[in-house]
Amino acid sequence: MNKSFVRPKSLVDVSTHYCPGCGHGIAHRLVAEVVDELDIREKVIGVTPIGCAVVAYDYWDFDCSEAAHGRALAVATAIKRVRPENIVFTYQGDGDLAAIGTNETIHAANRGENLTVVFINNAIYGMTGGQMAPTTLLKQKTATTPLGREIKYHGYPLKISEMLAVLQGVKYIERVSLQSPQAVLNAKKALKHAFENQINNVGFSLVEILSPCPTYWGMSPRQAMDWVRDVMSKEFPVGRIK
Amino acid sequence: MNKKILMTGNEAFAKGALDAGCRFYAGYPITPQNELPAYMALNMPEAGGVFIQAESEISAVNMVFGASAAGVRSMTSSSSPGISLKQEGISYLAGAELPSVIINVMRAGPGLGNIWPSQSDYFQATRSAGHGDSHCIVLAPSTVQESYDIMFLAFDLADKYRNPVMILGDGLLGQMMEPVLFTNHQLSVAAGGPATGDQKPETKLWALTGCKGRKRNIAKSFYLREGDLEKLNILLQKKYQEIQEKEERFEGVNLDNAELVLVGYGTMARIAKSAMQRLREENYNIGLIRPITLWPFPKKVFERYATGDKRLIFLAVEMSYGQMVDDVKLSLNGRFPVDFIGRSGGGVVSEEDIIAKVKGLLSTKKRNE
Ligand SMILES: Cc1ncc(C[n+]2csc(CCOP(=O)(O)OP(=O)(O)O)c2C)c(N)n1
């Protein structure tokens, strides 16, 4: 009998540190599957962020570099420029990519660096204990918005993907979600496209993944998945942005 | 090539880096070092390397992190306020043990200060690479020729110890023009030079190149598991100790019969040297110690005097309000009086200032004898 669901070669056989119901594990696996399917494991270089996913390099079985908080796209830019034959991607949370690292994000995109960006939007800062992220929804309670996010004090959820889409250097942006098995399959398709773009020298490609954080949303894993579907994706509609 | 070329210190840094095999440069404009990135922008492509004008100093130093992790000799440059921004990144470079070169063409502070030369970032450069228990190797050239030459040493030390190397220049050195001879430095193996004698070709086995045919490589400074970070720190401290034992460099002039020793680095060493020469013409026995490595500080030469029985006065000369002078005192360990003369904020201590100070110190000494 053939096994149809096996561990991708690009995934190390260890258990992760992620909380039950966290989306990072799913997203890691999707990246690993795509890397395997495109047969690029031996030339891919991942850049991991500061955030819950900092140790993704313990889970992926290929070369990786850490980057200081927010600087993944600066690190990735340099790696790709000096090693254009390698396939270089960043994997970043919303705090990393859209708050402290906004400058690096915008300018790498605007330079049209031939990179693939995996952007995990979980509407919160996971690693530091559930503070407001730029993508936190209005009314969403976090450690630093105990009464919920308010426009008056905190502004609106930041739609960085839409912002980046107006830049001429950006070739592909799609927002996907992990809310259901079907959505996960779509997410994988988008990731594959973003990696293929780099292989074909198309240019800067980003996939935003709406991803659950049950722990800091104060929900069960199941509730968190439903919240992605019913609430989060109303604010951040899934689909091709560019 | 045996012809001397007239160039600025900033250009000499850039040319030296290219000749030493630097193939990645990223930086953000700031005076007084702008000739350096301009030279890189013009000449790096021909050398087959990458030049990037980054969106900030922070981005630039993290680009250096990436290029270095990918195994390429890489550097960035800036001036004081920009170096403050780079400090987090420099600490990451030290933590991940990535060879890299950072040039600080110092200007006067604090804050935005102004664009006049200064040596006020000595503490920042020599006490630690950034946050955490880390160190940069710190080098200080004092002529335009030496600015060119020292780049070979900088990249070699960076590769040898897998450590960031900082070069402390100042606005005067960066802007000044002098003739430079592109001396035929034997390229080190790590820079792509020939492997001679018992040297083995040094390939960077740790570099990120794609994991073909080997286990995966990881560039990182994060150690969460209990005990792991302490292990790294103990290894780093061992390395720093080895550097301190082996890499002290200085220039000593007229030390044997001196009754007063001037101590200065970079531009101030040149001014001190001129003052010394004039004083010697008047029959004063003056010597000079010019530290070339600021970290490790050349302690041994001071220790030699600290154990002898000759009475000596030391006078530290700086374009700051007294930073390197602390290392002089630490090296002498209280054995001898250490005096200080310095200015910063636009002013430069002149030969005349030094001469007057020296004469004052020596006549007080005589009176007390
Ligand atoms: C310079 C700096 N500032 C702050 C931090 C603390 N910090 C670590 S991760 C993080 C935010 C993580 O949130 P996000 O990027 O959304 O990723 P997540 O953990 O949610 O996956 C912060 C603020 C840091 N490590 N470095």
Coordinates of N, CA and C and ligand atoms in Angstrom, one line a residue, chain A residues 24 50-53 69 93-96 100 122 124-128 133, chain B residues 88 92, ligand 1:
Chain A
H24 N 1.3 28.2 12.7 CA 2.7 28.2 12.2 C 3.1 26.7 11.7
I50 N 12.3 37.2 13.9 CA 12.1 37.1 15.4 C 10.6 37.2 15.6
G51 N 10.1 36.2 16.3 CA 8.7 36.0 16.5 C 8.6 34.5 16.9
C52 N 7.4 34.0 17.0 CA 7.2 32.6 17.4 C 8.0 31.7 16.5
A53 N 8.2 32.1 15.2 CA 8.8 31.2 14.2 C 10.3 31.3 14.1
H69 N 14.9 41.3 14.5 CA 13.5 41.6 14.4 C 13.2 42.6 13.3
G93 N 6.3 37.2 10.8 CA 5.0 37.5 11.4 C 4.6 38.9 11.1
D94 N 3.4 39.3 11.6 CA 2.9 40.7 11.2 C 3.6 41.8 12.0
G95 N 4.1 41.5 13.2 CA 4.9 42.5 13.9 C 6.2 42.6 13.2
D96 N 6.8 41.5 12.8 CA 8.1 41.5 12.1 C 8.1 42.3 10.8
I100 N 7.9 46.7 13.0 CA 9.3 47.1 13.1 C 10.1 47.0 11.8
N122 N -1.3 36.8 12.1 CA -2.2 36.2 13.2 C -2.8 37.3 14.1
I124 N -1.7 39.4 16.0 CA -1.2 39.5 17.4 C 0.3 39.3 17.4
Y125 N 0.9 39.7 18.5 CA 2.3 39.4 18.8 C 2.3 38.1 19.6
G126 N 2.6 37.0 19.0 CA 2.6 35.7 19.8 C 3.8 35.6 20.7
M127 N 5.0 35.8 20.2 CA 6.2 35.5 21.0 C 6.3 36.3 22.3
T128 N 5.9 37.5 22.3 CA 6.0 38.4 23.5 C 4.8 38.3 24.4
A133 N -0.9 43.9 17.5 CA -0.1 43.9 16.2 C -0.6 45.0 15.3
Chain B
E88 N 22.6 47.1 17.1 CA 21.9 45.8 17.3 C 22.4 44.8 16.3
Y92 N 24.3 41.1 16.6 CA 23.9 39.8 16.0 C 25.1 39.2 15.2
Ligands
LIG1 C1 14.5 44.9 18.5 C2 13.5 44.0 19.1 N1 12.4 44.5 19.6 C3 11.4 43.7 20.2 C4 11.7 42.4 20.3 C5 10.6 41.5 21.0 N2 9.8 40.8 20.1 C6 10.1 39.5 19.8 S1 9.0 38.8 18.7 C7 8.1 40.2 18.7 C8 6.8 40.3 17.9 C9 6.4 39.0 17.3 O1 5.2 39.2 16.7 P1 5.0 38.7 15.2 O2 6.0 39.3 14.3 O3 3.6 39.1 14.8 O4 5.2 37.1 15.2 P2 4.4 36.0 16.0 O5 5.2 35.8 17.3 O6 3.0 36.5 16.3 O7 4.5 34.8 15.1 C10 8.6 41.2 19.5 C11 8.0 42.5 19.7 C12 12.9 41.9 19.8 N3 13.2 40.6 19.9 N4 13.8 42.7 19.2

